[in-house]
PDB file of C-alpha atoms in Angstrom:
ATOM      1  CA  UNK A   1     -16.172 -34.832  50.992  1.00  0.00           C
ATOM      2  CA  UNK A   2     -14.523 -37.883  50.268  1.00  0.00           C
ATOM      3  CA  UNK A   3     -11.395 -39.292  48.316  1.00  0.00           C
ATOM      4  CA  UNK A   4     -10.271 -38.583  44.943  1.00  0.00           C
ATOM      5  CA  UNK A   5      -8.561 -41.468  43.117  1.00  0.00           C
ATOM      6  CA  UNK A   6      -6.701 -40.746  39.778  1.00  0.00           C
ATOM      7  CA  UNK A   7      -4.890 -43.297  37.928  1.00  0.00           C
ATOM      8  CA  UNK A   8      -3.125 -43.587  34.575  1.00  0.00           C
ATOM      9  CA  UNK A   9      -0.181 -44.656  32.754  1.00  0.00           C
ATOM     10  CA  UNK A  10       2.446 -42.376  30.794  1.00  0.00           C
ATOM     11  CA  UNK A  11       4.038 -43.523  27.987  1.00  0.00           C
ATOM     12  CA  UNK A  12       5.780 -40.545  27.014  1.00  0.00           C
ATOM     13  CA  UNK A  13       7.816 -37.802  29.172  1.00  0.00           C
ATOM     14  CA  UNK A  14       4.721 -35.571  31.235  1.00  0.00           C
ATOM     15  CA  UNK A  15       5.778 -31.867  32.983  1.00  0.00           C
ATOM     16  CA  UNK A  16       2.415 -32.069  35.125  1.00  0.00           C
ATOM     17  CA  UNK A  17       0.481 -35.165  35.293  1.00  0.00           C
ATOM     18  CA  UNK A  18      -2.043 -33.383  37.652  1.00  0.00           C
ATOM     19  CA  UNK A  19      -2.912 -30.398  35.610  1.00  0.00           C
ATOM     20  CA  UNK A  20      -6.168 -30.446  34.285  1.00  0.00           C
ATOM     21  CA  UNK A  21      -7.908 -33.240  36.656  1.00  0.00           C
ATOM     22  CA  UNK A  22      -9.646 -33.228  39.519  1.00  0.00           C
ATOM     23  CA  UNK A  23      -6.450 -32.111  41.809  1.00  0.00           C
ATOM     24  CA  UNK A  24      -4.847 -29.603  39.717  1.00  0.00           C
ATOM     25  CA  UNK A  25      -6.015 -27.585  42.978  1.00  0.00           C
ATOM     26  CA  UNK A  26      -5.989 -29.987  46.268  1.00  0.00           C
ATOM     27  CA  UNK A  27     -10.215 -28.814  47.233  1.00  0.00           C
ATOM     28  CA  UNK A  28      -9.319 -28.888  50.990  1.00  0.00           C
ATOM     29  CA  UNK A  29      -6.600 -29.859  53.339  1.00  0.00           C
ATOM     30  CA  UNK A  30      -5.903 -33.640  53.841  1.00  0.00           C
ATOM     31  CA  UNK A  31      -3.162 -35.960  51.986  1.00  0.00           C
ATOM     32  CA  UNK A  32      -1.757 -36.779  48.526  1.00  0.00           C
ATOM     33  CA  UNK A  33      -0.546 -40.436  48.365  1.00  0.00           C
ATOM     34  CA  UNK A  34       1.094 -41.037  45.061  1.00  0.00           C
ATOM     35  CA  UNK A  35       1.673 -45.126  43.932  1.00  0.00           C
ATOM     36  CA  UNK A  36       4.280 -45.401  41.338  1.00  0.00           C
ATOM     37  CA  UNK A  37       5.247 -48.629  39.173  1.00  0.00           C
ATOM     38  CA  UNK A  38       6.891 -48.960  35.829  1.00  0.00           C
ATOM     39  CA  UNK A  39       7.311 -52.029  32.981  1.00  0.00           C
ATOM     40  CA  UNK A  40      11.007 -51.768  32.965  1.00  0.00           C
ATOM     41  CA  UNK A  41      13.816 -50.252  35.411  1.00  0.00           C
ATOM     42  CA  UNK A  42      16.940 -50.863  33.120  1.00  0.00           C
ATOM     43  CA  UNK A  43      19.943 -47.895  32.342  1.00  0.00           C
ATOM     44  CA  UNK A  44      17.967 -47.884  28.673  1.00  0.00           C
ATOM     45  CA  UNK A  45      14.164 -47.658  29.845  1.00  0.00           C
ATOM     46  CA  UNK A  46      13.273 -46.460  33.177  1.00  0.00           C
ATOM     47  CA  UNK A  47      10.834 -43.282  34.403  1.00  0.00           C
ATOM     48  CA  UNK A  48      11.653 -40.875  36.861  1.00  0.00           C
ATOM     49  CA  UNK A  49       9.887 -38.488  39.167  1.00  0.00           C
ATOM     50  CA  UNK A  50       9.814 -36.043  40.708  1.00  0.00           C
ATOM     51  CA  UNK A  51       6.719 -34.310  43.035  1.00  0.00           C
ATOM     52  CA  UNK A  52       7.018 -30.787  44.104  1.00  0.00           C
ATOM     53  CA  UNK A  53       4.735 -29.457  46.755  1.00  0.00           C
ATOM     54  CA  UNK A  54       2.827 -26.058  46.219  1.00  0.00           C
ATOM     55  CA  UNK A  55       5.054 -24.219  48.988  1.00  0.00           C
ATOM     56  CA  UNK A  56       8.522 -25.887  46.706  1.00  0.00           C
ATOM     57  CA  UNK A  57       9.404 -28.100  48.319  1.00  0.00           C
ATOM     58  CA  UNK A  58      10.506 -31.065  46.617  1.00  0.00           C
ATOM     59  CA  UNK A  59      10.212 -34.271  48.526  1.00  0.00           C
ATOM     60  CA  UNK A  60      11.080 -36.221  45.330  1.00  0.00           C
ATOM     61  CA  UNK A  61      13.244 -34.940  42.515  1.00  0.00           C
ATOM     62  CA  UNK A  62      14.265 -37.138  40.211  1.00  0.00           C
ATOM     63  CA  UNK A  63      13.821 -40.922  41.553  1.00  0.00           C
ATOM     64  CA  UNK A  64      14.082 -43.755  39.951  1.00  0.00           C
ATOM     65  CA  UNK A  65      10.621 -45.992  39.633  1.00  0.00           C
ATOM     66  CA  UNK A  66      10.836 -49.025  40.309  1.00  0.00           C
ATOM     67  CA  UNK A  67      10.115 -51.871  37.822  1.00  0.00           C
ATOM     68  CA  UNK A  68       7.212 -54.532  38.040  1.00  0.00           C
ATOM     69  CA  UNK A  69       8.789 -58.157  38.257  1.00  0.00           C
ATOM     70  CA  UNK A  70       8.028 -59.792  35.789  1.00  0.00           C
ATOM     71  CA  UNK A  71       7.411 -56.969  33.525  1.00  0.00           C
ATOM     72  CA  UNK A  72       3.677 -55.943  33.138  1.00  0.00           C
ATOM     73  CA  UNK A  73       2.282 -52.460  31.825  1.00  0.00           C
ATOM     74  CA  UNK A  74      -0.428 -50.890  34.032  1.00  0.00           C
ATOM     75  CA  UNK A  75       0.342 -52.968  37.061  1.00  0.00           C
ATOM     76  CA  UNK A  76       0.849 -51.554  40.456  1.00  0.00           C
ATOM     77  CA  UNK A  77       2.098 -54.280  42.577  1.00  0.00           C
ATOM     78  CA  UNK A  78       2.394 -53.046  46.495  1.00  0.00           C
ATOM     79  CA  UNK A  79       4.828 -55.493  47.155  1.00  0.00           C
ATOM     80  CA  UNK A  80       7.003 -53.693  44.326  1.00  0.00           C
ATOM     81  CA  UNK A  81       6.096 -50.169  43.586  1.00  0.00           C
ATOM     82  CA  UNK A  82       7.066 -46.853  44.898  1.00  0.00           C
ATOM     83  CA  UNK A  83       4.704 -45.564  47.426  1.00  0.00           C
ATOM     84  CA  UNK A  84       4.947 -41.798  49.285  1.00  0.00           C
ATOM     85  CA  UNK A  85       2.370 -40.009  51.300  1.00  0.00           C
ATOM     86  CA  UNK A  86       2.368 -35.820  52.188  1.00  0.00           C
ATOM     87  CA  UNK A  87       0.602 -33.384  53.761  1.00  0.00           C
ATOM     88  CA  UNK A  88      -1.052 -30.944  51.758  1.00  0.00           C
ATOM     89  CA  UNK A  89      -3.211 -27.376  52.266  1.00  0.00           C
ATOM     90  CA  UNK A  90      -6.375 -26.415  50.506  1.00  0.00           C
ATOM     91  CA  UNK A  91      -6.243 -24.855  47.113  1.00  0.00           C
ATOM     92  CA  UNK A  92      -2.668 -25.832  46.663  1.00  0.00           C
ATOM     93  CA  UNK A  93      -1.433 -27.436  43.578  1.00  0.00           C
ATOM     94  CA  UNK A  94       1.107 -30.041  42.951  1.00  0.00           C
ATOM     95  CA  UNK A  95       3.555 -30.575  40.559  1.00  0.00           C
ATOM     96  CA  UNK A  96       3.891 -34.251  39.446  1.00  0.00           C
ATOM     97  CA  UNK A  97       6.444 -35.142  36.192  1.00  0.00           C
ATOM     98  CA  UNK A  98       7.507 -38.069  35.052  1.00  0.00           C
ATOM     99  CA  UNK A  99      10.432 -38.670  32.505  1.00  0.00           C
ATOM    100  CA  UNK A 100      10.619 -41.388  30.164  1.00  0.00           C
ATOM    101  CA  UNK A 101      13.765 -43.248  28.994  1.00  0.00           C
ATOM    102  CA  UNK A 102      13.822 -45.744  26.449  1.00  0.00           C
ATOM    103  CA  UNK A 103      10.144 -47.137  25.628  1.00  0.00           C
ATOM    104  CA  UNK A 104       9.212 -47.664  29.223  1.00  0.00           C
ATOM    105  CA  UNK A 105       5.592 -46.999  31.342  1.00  0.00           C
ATOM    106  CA  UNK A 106       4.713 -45.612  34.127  1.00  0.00           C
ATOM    107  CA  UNK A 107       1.628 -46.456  35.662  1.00  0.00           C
ATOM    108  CA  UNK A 108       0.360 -44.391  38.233  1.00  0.00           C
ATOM    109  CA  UNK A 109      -2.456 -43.352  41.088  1.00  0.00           C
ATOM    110  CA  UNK A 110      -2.825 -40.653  43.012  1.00  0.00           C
ATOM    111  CA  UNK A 111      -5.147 -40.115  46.350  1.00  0.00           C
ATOM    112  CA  UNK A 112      -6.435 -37.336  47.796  1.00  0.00           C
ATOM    113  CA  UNK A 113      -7.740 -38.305  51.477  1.00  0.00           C
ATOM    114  CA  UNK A 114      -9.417 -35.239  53.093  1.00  0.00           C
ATOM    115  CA  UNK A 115      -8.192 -34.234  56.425  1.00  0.00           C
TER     116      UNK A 115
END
């Protein structure tokens, strides 16, 4: 088995971007590495996230995406953009939300890399 890449952009507040694709349940053990950019980052438009792992954990609750400079919807800039990698198990599922303030975007990818 090989990677799974996911990518998207949110416009609107989402309780479980993953729910429903292709890792709503992780297929076997490996890593989830989540790339996060938004348009904007000001106190009126911003996302957050936050990523909780299947066992609760909650590695990120509630941080702030940063903003692609200059502004640009659907980029993800790797000089710029939020980047985390974790550990997870087989058959576990991961909760990924994003909240919206303002009229901001959030674009997003997700990979699964098998172990």
């Amino acid at each position: 088995m090989g990677p799974i890449i996911l990518s998207n952009i949110e416009s609107a507040t989402n309780a479980d971007i993953l729910q429903g694709t292709r890792l709503q349940t992780v297929p076997a053990g490996g890593v989830l590495t989540f790339e996060l950019q938004a348009d904007e980052n000001s106190a009126s438009s911003n996302y957050t996230v936050s990523i909780q792992m299947p066992n609760g954990d909650t590695p990120i609750n509630n941080a702030r995406v940063p903003a692609c400079n200059p502004a640009a919807t659907g980029v993800i800039d790797e000089r710029q953009n939020l980047t985390v990698s974790f550990p997870i198990m087989q058959g576990g599922h991961c909760v990924f939300s994003a909240t919206e303030t303002g009229t901001s975007v959030l674009a997003w990818r997700v990979t699964y890399t098998p172990a």
